[in-house]
Amino acid sequence: MNRSRKAARYGRLAEEAARRIYDLDADHASWHDARTSDGRPVETKAAMLNRADGTEGRFRIFEDYHERLVQHGGLYVFIPYRARGRGIQVVDARSVDASKLRLNFYGAGGHRESKQVKIHPRRVFS
């Protein structure tokens, strides 16, 4: 399985974990993954801690989606995990009001037409 497909599978597993941990309802859109019981949109961000190259993954946030999440009073759920076979081991979880994040976006990297920021897990969990 290629790296992109693995990342998508691990991301889906992290979303499922976030829904269980925070009792969220699945509600996929381009800019969020779930909703709280009172209807607030929630975007799950996952970062692999045991990547094959020896580095830790980052939580990647895109400016366009972030702005939309802030406008709608949304939340992020950050899930650092370790890959375990075909599954994941959730190491921690944290819910953060999107409007509380102070982010410096930079040029797009990847397939989306938006600026982005990559956040190290220590920034969220320290």
PDB file of C-alpha atoms in Angstrom:
ATOM      1  CA  MET A   1       0.000   0.000   0.000  1.00  0.00           C
ATOM      2  CA  ASN A   2       1.409   3.400  -0.895  1.00  0.00           C
ATOM      3  CA  ARG A   3       2.133   6.129   1.653  1.00  0.00           C
ATOM      4  CA  SER A   4      -0.864   8.269   0.675  1.00  0.00           C
ATOM      5  CA  ARG A   5      -3.319   5.378   1.110  1.00  0.00           C
ATOM      6  CA  LYS A   6      -1.783   4.498   4.486  1.00  0.00           C
ATOM      7  CA  ALA A   7      -2.057   8.121   5.611  1.00  0.00           C
ATOM      8  CA  ALA A   8      -5.713   8.206   4.556  1.00  0.00           C
ATOM      9  CA  ARG A   9      -6.436   4.990   6.480  1.00  0.00           C
ATOM     10  CA  TYR A  10      -4.646   6.226   9.599  1.00  0.00           C
ATOM     11  CA  GLY A  11      -6.473   9.560   9.320  1.00  0.00           C
ATOM     12  CA  ARG A  12      -9.812   7.761   9.138  1.00  0.00           C
ATOM     13  CA  LEU A  13      -8.900   5.713  12.214  1.00  0.00           C
ATOM     14  CA  ALA A  14      -7.931   8.911  14.053  1.00  0.00           C
ATOM     15  CA  GLU A  15     -11.301  10.457  13.117  1.00  0.00           C
ATOM     16  CA  GLU A  16     -13.076   7.385  14.483  1.00  0.00           C
ATOM     17  CA  ALA A  17     -11.057   7.656  17.711  1.00  0.00           C
ATOM     18  CA  ALA A  18     -11.925  11.360  18.035  1.00  0.00           C
ATOM     19  CA  ARG A  19     -15.628  10.575  17.602  1.00  0.00           C
ATOM     20  CA  ARG A  20     -15.456   7.930  20.345  1.00  0.00           C
ATOM     21  CA  ILE A  21     -13.386  10.040  22.759  1.00  0.00           C
ATOM     22  CA  TYR A  22     -15.468  13.225  22.374  1.00  0.00           C
ATOM     23  CA  ASP A  23     -18.840  11.647  21.504  1.00  0.00           C
ATOM     24  CA  LEU A  24     -18.988  13.363  18.112  1.00  0.00           C
ATOM     25  CA  ASP A  25     -21.339  12.755  15.211  1.00  0.00           C
ATOM     26  CA  ALA A  26     -19.770  11.976  11.821  1.00  0.00           C
ATOM     27  CA  ASP A  27     -20.497  14.797   9.384  1.00  0.00           C
ATOM     28  CA  HIS A  28     -17.959  15.007   6.576  1.00  0.00           C
ATOM     29  CA  ALA A  29     -17.470  18.142   4.531  1.00  0.00           C
ATOM     30  CA  SER A  30     -14.362  19.504   2.840  1.00  0.00           C
ATOM     31  CA  TRP A  31     -13.506  21.550   5.937  1.00  0.00           C
ATOM     32  CA  HIS A  32     -14.656  19.392   8.878  1.00  0.00           C
ATOM     33  CA  ASP A  33     -15.109  15.739   9.862  1.00  0.00           C
ATOM     34  CA  ALA A  34     -17.725  15.745  12.598  1.00  0.00           C
ATOM     35  CA  ARG A  35     -20.039  17.812  14.777  1.00  0.00           C
ATOM     36  CA  THR A  36     -20.556  18.131  18.505  1.00  0.00           C
ATOM     37  CA  SER A  37     -23.949  17.370  20.025  1.00  0.00           C
ATOM     38  CA  ASP A  38     -24.759  21.104  19.855  1.00  0.00           C
ATOM     39  CA  GLY A  39     -23.809  21.290  16.163  1.00  0.00           C
ATOM     40  CA  ARG A  40     -20.326  22.824  16.267  1.00  0.00           C
ATOM     41  CA  PRO A  41     -18.107  21.617  13.423  1.00  0.00           C
ATOM     42  CA  VAL A  42     -15.010  19.617  14.374  1.00  0.00           C
ATOM     43  CA  GLU A  43     -11.910  18.961  12.293  1.00  0.00           C
ATOM     44  CA  THR A  44      -9.693  16.068  13.380  1.00  0.00           C
ATOM     45  CA  LYS A  45      -5.948  16.410  12.870  1.00  0.00           C
ATOM     46  CA  ALA A  46      -3.686  13.380  13.237  1.00  0.00           C
ATOM     47  CA  ALA A  47       0.084  13.071  13.476  1.00  0.00           C
ATOM     48  CA  MET A  48       2.073   9.825  13.357  1.00  0.00           C
ATOM     49  CA  LEU A  49       4.745   9.674  16.043  1.00  0.00           C
ATOM     50  CA  ASN A  50       6.666   6.666  14.684  1.00  0.00           C
ATOM     51  CA  ARG A  51       7.247   7.445  11.023  1.00  0.00           C
ATOM     52  CA  ALA A  52       9.556   5.159   9.073  1.00  0.00           C
ATOM     53  CA  ASP A  53      12.082   7.968   8.511  1.00  0.00           C
ATOM     54  CA  GLY A  54      12.479   8.435  12.274  1.00  0.00           C
ATOM     55  CA  THR A  55      10.771  11.832  12.427  1.00  0.00           C
ATOM     56  CA  GLU A  56       7.479  12.711  14.067  1.00  0.00           C
ATOM     57  CA  GLY A  57       4.588  13.772  11.898  1.00  0.00           C
ATOM     58  CA  ARG A  58       2.974  17.183  12.068  1.00  0.00           C
ATOM     59  CA  PHE A  59      -0.605  18.378  12.288  1.00  0.00           C
ATOM     60  CA  ARG A  60      -1.272  20.133   8.969  1.00  0.00           C
ATOM     61  CA  ILE A  61      -3.826  22.948   8.891  1.00  0.00           C
ATOM     62  CA  PHE A  62      -4.933  24.794   5.762  1.00  0.00           C
ATOM     63  CA  GLU A  63      -5.800  28.478   6.001  1.00  0.00           C
ATOM     64  CA  ASP A  64      -9.039  28.400   3.983  1.00  0.00           C
ATOM     65  CA  TYR A  65     -10.498  25.568   6.056  1.00  0.00           C
ATOM     66  CA  HIS A  66      -9.224  27.082   9.304  1.00  0.00           C
ATOM     67  CA  GLU A  67     -10.950  30.401   8.575  1.00  0.00           C
ATOM     68  CA  ARG A  68     -14.197  28.605   7.846  1.00  0.00           C
ATOM     69  CA  LEU A  69     -13.920  26.595  11.063  1.00  0.00           C
ATOM     70  CA  VAL A  70     -13.324  29.798  13.058  1.00  0.00           C
ATOM     71  CA  GLN A  71     -16.312  31.519  11.391  1.00  0.00           C
ATOM     72  CA  HIS A  72     -18.574  28.648  12.447  1.00  0.00           C
ATOM     73  CA  GLY A  73     -17.292  28.399  16.044  1.00  0.00           C
ATOM     74  CA  GLY A  74     -15.560  25.110  15.334  1.00  0.00           C
ATOM     75  CA  LEU A  75     -13.033  22.955  17.129  1.00  0.00           C
ATOM     76  CA  TYR A  76      -9.982  20.936  16.299  1.00  0.00           C
ATOM     77  CA  VAL A  77      -9.326  17.555  17.820  1.00  0.00           C
ATOM     78  CA  PHE A  78      -5.622  16.717  17.727  1.00  0.00           C
ATOM     79  CA  ILE A  79      -4.730  13.014  17.799  1.00  0.00           C
ATOM     80  CA  PRO A  80      -1.061  11.976  17.982  1.00  0.00           C
ATOM     81  CA  TYR A  81      -0.761   8.246  17.308  1.00  0.00           C
ATOM     82  CA  ARG A  82       1.607   5.385  16.664  1.00  0.00           C
ATOM     83  CA  ALA A  83       1.027   3.041  13.765  1.00  0.00           C
ATOM     84  CA  ARG A  84       0.463  -0.527  14.978  1.00  0.00           C
ATOM     85  CA  GLY A  85       0.121  -3.017  12.154  1.00  0.00           C
ATOM     86  CA  ARG A  86      -2.933  -1.953  10.180  1.00  0.00           C
ATOM     87  CA  GLY A  87      -4.273   0.109  13.072  1.00  0.00           C
ATOM     88  CA  ILE A  88      -3.223   2.946  15.339  1.00  0.00           C
ATOM     89  CA  GLN A  89      -2.508   3.428  19.023  1.00  0.00           C
ATOM     90  CA  VAL A  90      -3.849   6.811  20.122  1.00  0.00           C
ATOM     91  CA  VAL A  91      -1.252   8.410  22.397  1.00  0.00           C
ATOM     92  CA  ASP A  92      -3.278  11.444  23.472  1.00  0.00           C
ATOM     93  CA  ALA A  93      -6.175  13.630  22.377  1.00  0.00           C
ATOM     94  CA  ARG A  94      -6.914  17.293  22.819  1.00  0.00           C
ATOM     95  CA  SER A  95      -9.830  19.460  21.762  1.00  0.00           C
ATOM     96  CA  VAL A  96      -9.013  23.110  20.970  1.00  0.00           C
ATOM     97  CA  ASP A  97     -11.293  25.965  19.974  1.00  0.00           C
ATOM     98  CA  ALA A  98     -10.173  26.920  16.459  1.00  0.00           C
ATOM     99  CA  SER A  99     -10.339  30.636  17.312  1.00  0.00           C
ATOM    100  CA  LYS A 100      -7.743  30.147  20.083  1.00  0.00           C
ATOM    101  CA  LEU A 101      -4.983  29.029  17.692  1.00  0.00           C
ATOM    102  CA  ARG A 102      -2.508  31.669  16.573  1.00  0.00           C
ATOM    103  CA  LEU A 103      -1.106  30.403  13.305  1.00  0.00           C
ATOM    104  CA  ASN A 104       1.337  31.774  10.727  1.00  0.00           C
ATOM    105  CA  PHE A 105       0.388  30.290   7.383  1.00  0.00           C
ATOM    106  CA  TYR A 106       2.876  29.973   4.542  1.00  0.00           C
ATOM    107  CA  GLY A 107       2.833  28.899   0.899  1.00  0.00           C
ATOM    108  CA  ALA A 108       0.815  25.943  -0.206  1.00  0.00           C
ATOM    109  CA  GLY A 109       2.486  22.594  -0.327  1.00  0.00           C
ATOM    110  CA  GLY A 110       0.586  19.733  -1.749  1.00  0.00           C
ATOM    111  CA  HIS A 111      -2.681  19.413  -3.580  1.00  0.00           C
ATOM    112  CA  ARG A 112      -4.765  22.139  -1.947  1.00  0.00           C
ATOM    113  CA  GLU A 113      -4.981  25.744  -3.129  1.00  0.00           C
ATOM    114  CA  SER A 114      -4.531  27.214   0.342  1.00  0.00           C
ATOM    115  CA  LYS A 115      -1.692  28.329   2.544  1.00  0.00           C
ATOM    116  CA  GLN A 116      -0.851  25.910   5.317  1.00  0.00           C
ATOM    117  CA  VAL A 117       0.925  25.498   8.618  1.00  0.00           C
ATOM    118  CA  LYS A 118       2.454  22.350  10.084  1.00  0.00           C
ATOM    119  CA  ILE A 119       2.329  22.096  13.860  1.00  0.00           C
ATOM    120  CA  HIS A 120       4.610  19.828  15.868  1.00  0.00           C
ATOM    121  CA  PRO A 121       2.699  17.697  18.408  1.00  0.00           C
ATOM    122  CA  ARG A 122       4.769  19.188  21.276  1.00  0.00           C
ATOM    123  CA  ARG A 123       3.225  22.594  20.525  1.00  0.00           C
ATOM    124  CA  VAL A 124      -0.254  21.185  21.158  1.00  0.00           C
ATOM    125  CA  PHE A 125       0.548  18.830  24.043  1.00  0.00           C
ATOM    126  CA  SER A 126       3.127  20.697  26.117  1.00  0.00           C
TER     127      SER A 126
END
